[in-house]
Tab-separated table of C-alpha atoms in Angstrom:
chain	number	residue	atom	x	y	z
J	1	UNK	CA	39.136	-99.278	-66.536
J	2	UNK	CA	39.714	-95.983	-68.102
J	3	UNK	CA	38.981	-92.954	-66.277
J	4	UNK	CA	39.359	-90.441	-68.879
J	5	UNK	CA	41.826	-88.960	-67.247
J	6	UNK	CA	44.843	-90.511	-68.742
J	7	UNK	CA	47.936	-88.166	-69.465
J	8	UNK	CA	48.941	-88.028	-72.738
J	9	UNK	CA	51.936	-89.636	-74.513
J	10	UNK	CA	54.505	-87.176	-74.443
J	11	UNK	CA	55.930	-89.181	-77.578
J	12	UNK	CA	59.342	-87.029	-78.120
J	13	UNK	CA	59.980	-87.841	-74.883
J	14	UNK	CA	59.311	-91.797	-75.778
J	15	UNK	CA	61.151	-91.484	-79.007
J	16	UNK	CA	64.174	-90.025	-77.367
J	17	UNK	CA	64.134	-93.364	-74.877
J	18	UNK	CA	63.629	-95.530	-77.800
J	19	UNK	CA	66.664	-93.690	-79.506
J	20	UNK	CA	69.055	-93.826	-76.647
J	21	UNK	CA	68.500	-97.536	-76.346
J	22	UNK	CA	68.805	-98.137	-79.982
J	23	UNK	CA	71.808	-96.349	-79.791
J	24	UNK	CA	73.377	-98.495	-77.224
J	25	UNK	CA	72.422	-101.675	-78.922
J	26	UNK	CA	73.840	-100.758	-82.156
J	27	UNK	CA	77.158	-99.472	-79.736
J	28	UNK	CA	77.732	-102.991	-78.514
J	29	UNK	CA	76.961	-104.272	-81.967
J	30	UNK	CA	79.885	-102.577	-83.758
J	31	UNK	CA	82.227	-103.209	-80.737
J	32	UNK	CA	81.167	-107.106	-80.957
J	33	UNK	CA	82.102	-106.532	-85.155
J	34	UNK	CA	85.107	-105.049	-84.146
J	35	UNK	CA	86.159	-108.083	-81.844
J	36	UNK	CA	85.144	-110.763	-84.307
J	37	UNK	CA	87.132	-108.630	-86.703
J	38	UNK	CA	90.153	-108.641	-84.719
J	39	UNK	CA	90.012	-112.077	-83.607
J	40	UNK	CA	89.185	-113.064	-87.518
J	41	UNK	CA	90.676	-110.553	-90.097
J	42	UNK	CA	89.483	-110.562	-92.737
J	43	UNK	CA	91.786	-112.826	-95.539
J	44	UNK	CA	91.096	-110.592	-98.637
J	45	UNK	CA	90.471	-107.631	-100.418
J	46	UNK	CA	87.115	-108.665	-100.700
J	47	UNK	CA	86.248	-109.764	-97.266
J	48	UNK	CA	88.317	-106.652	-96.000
J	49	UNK	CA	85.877	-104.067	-98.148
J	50	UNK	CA	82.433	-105.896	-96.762
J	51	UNK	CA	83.895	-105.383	-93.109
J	52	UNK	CA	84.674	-101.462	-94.126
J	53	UNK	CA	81.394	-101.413	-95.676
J	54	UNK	CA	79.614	-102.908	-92.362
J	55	UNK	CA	80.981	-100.841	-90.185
J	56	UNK	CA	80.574	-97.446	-92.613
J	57	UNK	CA	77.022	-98.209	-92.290
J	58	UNK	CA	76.464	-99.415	-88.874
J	59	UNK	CA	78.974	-95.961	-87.922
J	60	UNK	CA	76.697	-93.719	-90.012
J	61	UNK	CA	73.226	-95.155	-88.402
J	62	UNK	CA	74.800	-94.644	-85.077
J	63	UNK	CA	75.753	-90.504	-85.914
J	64	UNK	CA	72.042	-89.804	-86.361
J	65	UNK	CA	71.012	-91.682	-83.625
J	66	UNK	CA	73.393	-89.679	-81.792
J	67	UNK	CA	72.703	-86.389	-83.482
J	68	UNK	CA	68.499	-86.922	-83.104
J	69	UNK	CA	69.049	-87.312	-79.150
J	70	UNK	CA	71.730	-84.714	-78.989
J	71	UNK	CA	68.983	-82.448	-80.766
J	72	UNK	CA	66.038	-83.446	-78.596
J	73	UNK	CA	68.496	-82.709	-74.703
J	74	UNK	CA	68.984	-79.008	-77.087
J	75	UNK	CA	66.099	-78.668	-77.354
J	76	UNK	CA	64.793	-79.367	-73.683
J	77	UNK	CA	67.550	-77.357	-72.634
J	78	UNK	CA	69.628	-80.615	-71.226
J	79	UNK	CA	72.553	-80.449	-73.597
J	80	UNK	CA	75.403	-79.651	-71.104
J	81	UNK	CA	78.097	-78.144	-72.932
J	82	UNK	CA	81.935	-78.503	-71.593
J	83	UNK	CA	84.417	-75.983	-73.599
J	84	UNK	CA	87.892	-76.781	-72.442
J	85	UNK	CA	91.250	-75.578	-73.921
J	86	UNK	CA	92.227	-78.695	-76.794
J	87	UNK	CA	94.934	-79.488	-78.944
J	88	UNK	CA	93.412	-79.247	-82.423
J	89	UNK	CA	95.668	-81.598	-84.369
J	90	UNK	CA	95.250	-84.334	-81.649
J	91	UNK	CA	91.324	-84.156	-82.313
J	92	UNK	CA	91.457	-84.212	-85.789
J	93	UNK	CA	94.359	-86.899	-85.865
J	94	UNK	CA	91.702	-88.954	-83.669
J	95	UNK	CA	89.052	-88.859	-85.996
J	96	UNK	CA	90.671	-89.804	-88.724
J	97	UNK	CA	92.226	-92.608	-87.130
J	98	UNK	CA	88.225	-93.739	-86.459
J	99	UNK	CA	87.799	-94.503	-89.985
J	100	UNK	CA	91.344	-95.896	-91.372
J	101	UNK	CA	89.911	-98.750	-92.259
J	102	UNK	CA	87.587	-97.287	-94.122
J	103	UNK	CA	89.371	-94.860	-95.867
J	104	UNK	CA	92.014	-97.803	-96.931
J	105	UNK	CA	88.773	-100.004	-98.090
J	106	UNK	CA	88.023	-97.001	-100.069
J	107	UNK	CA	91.762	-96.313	-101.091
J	108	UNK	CA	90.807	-92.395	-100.216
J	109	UNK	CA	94.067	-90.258	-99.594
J	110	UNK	CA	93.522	-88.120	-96.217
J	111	UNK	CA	95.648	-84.913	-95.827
J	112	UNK	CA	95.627	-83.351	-92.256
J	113	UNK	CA	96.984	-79.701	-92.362
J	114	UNK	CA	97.013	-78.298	-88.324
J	115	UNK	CA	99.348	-76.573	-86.946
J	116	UNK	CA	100.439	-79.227	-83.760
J	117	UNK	CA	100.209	-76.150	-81.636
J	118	UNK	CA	97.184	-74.883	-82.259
J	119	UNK	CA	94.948	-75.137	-79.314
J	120	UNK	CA	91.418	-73.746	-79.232
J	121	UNK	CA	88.404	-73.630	-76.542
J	122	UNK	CA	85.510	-76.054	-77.601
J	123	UNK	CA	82.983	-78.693	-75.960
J	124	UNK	CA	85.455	-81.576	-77.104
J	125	UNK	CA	82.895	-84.389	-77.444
J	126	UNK	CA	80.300	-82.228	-79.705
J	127	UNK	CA	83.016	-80.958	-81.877
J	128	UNK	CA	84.956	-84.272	-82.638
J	129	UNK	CA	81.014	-85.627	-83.262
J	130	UNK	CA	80.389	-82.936	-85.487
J	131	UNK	CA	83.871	-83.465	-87.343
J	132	UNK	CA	83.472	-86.854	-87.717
J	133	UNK	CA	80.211	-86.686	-89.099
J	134	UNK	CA	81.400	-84.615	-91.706
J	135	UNK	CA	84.499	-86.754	-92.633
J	136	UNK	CA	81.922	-89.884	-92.895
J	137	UNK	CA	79.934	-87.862	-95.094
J	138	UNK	CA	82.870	-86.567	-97.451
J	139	UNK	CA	83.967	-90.177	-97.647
J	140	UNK	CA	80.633	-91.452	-98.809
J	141	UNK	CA	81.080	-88.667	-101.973
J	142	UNK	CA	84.795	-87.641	-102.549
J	143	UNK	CA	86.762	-89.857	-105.488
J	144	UNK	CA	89.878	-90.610	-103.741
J	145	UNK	CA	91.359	-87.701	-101.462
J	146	UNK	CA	90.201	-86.118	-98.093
J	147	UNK	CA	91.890	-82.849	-97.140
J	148	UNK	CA	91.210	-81.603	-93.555
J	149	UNK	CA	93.329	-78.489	-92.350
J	150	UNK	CA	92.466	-75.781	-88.969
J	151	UNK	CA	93.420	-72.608	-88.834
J	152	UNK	CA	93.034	-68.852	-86.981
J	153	UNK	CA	91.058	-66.473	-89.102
J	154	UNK	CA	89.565	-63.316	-87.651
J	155	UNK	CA	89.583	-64.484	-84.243
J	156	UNK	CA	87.239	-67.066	-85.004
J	157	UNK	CA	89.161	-71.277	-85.208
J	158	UNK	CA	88.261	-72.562	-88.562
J	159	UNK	CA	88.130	-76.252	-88.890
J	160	UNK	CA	87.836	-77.137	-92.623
J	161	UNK	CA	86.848	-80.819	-94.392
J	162	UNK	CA	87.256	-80.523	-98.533
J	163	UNK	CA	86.615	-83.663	-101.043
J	164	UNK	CA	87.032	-84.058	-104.733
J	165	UNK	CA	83.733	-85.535	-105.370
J	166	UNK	CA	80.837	-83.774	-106.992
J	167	UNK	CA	80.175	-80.831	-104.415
J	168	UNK	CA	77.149	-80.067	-102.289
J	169	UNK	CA	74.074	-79.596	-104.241
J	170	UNK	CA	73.500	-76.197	-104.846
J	171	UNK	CA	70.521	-75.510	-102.683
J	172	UNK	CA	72.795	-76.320	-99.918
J	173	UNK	CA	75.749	-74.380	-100.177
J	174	UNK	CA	75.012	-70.768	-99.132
J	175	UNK	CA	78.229	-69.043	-100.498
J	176	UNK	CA	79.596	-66.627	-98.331
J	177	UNK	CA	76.685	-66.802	-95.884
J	178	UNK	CA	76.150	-68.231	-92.845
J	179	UNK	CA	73.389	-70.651	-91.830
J	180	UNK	CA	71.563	-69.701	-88.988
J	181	UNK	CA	69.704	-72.464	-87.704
J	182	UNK	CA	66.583	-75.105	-89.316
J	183	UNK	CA	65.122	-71.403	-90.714
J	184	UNK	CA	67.699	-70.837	-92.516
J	185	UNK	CA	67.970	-74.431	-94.279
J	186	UNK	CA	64.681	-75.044	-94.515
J	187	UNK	CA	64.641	-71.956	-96.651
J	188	UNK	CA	66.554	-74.269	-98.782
J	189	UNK	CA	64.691	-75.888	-101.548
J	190	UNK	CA	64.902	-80.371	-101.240
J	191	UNK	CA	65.309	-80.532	-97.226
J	192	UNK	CA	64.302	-84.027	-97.422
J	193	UNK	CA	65.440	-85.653	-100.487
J	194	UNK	CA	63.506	-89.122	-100.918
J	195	UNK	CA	65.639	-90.254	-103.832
J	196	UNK	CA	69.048	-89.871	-101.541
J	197	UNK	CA	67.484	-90.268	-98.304
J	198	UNK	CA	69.334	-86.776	-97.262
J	199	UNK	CA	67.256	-85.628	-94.459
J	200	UNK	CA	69.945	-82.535	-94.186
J	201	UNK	CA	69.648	-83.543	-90.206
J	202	UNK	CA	73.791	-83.395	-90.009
J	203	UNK	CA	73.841	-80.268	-91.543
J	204	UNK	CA	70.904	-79.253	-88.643
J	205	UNK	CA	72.982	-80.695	-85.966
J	206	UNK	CA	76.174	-78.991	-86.965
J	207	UNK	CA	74.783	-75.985	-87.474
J	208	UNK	CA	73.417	-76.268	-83.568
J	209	UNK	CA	76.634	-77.382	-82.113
J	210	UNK	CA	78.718	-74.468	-83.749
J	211	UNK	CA	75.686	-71.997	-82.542
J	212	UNK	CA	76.364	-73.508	-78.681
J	213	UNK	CA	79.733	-72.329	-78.564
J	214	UNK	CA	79.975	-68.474	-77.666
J	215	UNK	CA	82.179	-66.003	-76.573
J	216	UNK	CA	81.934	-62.383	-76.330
J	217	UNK	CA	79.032	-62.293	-78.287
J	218	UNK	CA	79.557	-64.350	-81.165
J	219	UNK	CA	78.646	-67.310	-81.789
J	220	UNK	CA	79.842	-70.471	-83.779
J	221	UNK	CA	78.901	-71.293	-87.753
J	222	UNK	CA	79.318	-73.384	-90.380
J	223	UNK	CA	79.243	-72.551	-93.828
J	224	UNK	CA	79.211	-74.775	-97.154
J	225	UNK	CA	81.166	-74.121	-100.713
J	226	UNK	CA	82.449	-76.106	-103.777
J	227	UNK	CA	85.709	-75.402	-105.184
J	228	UNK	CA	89.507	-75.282	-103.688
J	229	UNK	CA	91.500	-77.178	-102.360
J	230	UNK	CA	90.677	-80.069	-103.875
J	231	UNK	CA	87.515	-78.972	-106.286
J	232	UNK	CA	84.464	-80.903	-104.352
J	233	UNK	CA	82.751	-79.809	-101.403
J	234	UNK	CA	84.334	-77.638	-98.613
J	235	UNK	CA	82.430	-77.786	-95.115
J	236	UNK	CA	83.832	-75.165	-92.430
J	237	UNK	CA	83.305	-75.124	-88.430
J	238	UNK	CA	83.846	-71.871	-87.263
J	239	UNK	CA	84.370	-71.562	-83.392
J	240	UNK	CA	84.801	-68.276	-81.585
């Protein structure tokens, strides 16, 4: 019987459930891919590049899912956020070593410029997410070379992905700016594009992860050009 006095749905908070447990599912999916892999490689070129392909995918689903629950705890205030004194180079080296055998299957050059020394203070999880978000993404569009390099520049650590592909569309690279949160790219023109499925929810999440990390009153960014190194699209992390 209904009294009429049934609480409402609070459906973010059921879509956040549904996400988490999607997310696990599709976690002990790529492991199990992984396994079979290993315990059946794959016997050529062919077979090899499906596998790459499967697990590109599968990788890239499992980001968002990631990034959409990562953005609901932000924005309930249950993001914990751990900054701890890292090794750069080791965190970089580690996400590229994630996708080797896609970048092989793709026969994309990586380049990893980082000082072995340089250490910085970050939430280690939320920045190696962020990273290799970024590197999936430049993978997806760069021709055949990768160039990742960190460095010190005005106090701030600068960790910088580059491709030779085509570049971020226009409306999304904010030359010499800064983007300041989902007001400042949805003052972008295309935030959902329907013919590339780009929801521009990466960009969101990156943008929120850099904006976490704080010290002494500033804050973390990202920003977005085209050009040098390599002549495609540059993404930048910039961490206080």
């Amino acid at each position: 019987m209904n009294s009429g006095s049934d609480p409402k749905i609070d459906f973010a908070t059921v879509l956040a459930s549904s996400v988490h447990d999607m997310k696990n599912s599709l976690g002990l999916l790529l492991n199990s891919v992984d396994s079979l892999c290993s315990a059946h490689p794959p016997n050529s070129p062919d077979d090899y590049a499906r596998y790459s392909q499967l697990n590109y995918e599968a990788s890239r689903v499992n980001n968002n899912l990631i990034q959409l629950l990562s953005i609901y705890r932000l924005q309930q205030d249950m993001l914990p956020l751990s900054v701890e004194e890292s090794y750069v180079s080791d965190l970089l080296q580690e996400q590229l070593a994630l996708n080797e055998p896609l970048l092989q299957a793709r026969q994309i050059v990586p380049e990893l410029d980082c000082d072995p020394e340089l250490i910085g203070f970050f939430d280690q999880q939320l920045i190696a997410g962020t990273i290799n978000n970024v590197i999936l993404n430049s993978i997806r569009y760069t021709r055949d070379r990768l160039h990742i390099r960190a460095f010190q520049q005005n106090d701030y650590l600068v960790i910088e992905v580059a491709d030779n592909g085509s570049g971020y569309p226009e409306q999304m690279c904010v030359q010499g700016q800064t983007l300041q949160g989902m007001e400042g790219i949805s003052s972008n023109q295309g935030v959902v594009n329907f013919g590339s499925g780009s929801t521009q929810l990466g960009l969101y999440f990156s943008t929120e992860i850099a904006r976490l990390h704080q010290q002494n009153g500033r804050s973390g960014y990202i920003d977005l050009t085209n050009g040098e190194p390599l002549g495609g699209g540059v993404f930048r992390l910039h961490l206080p």
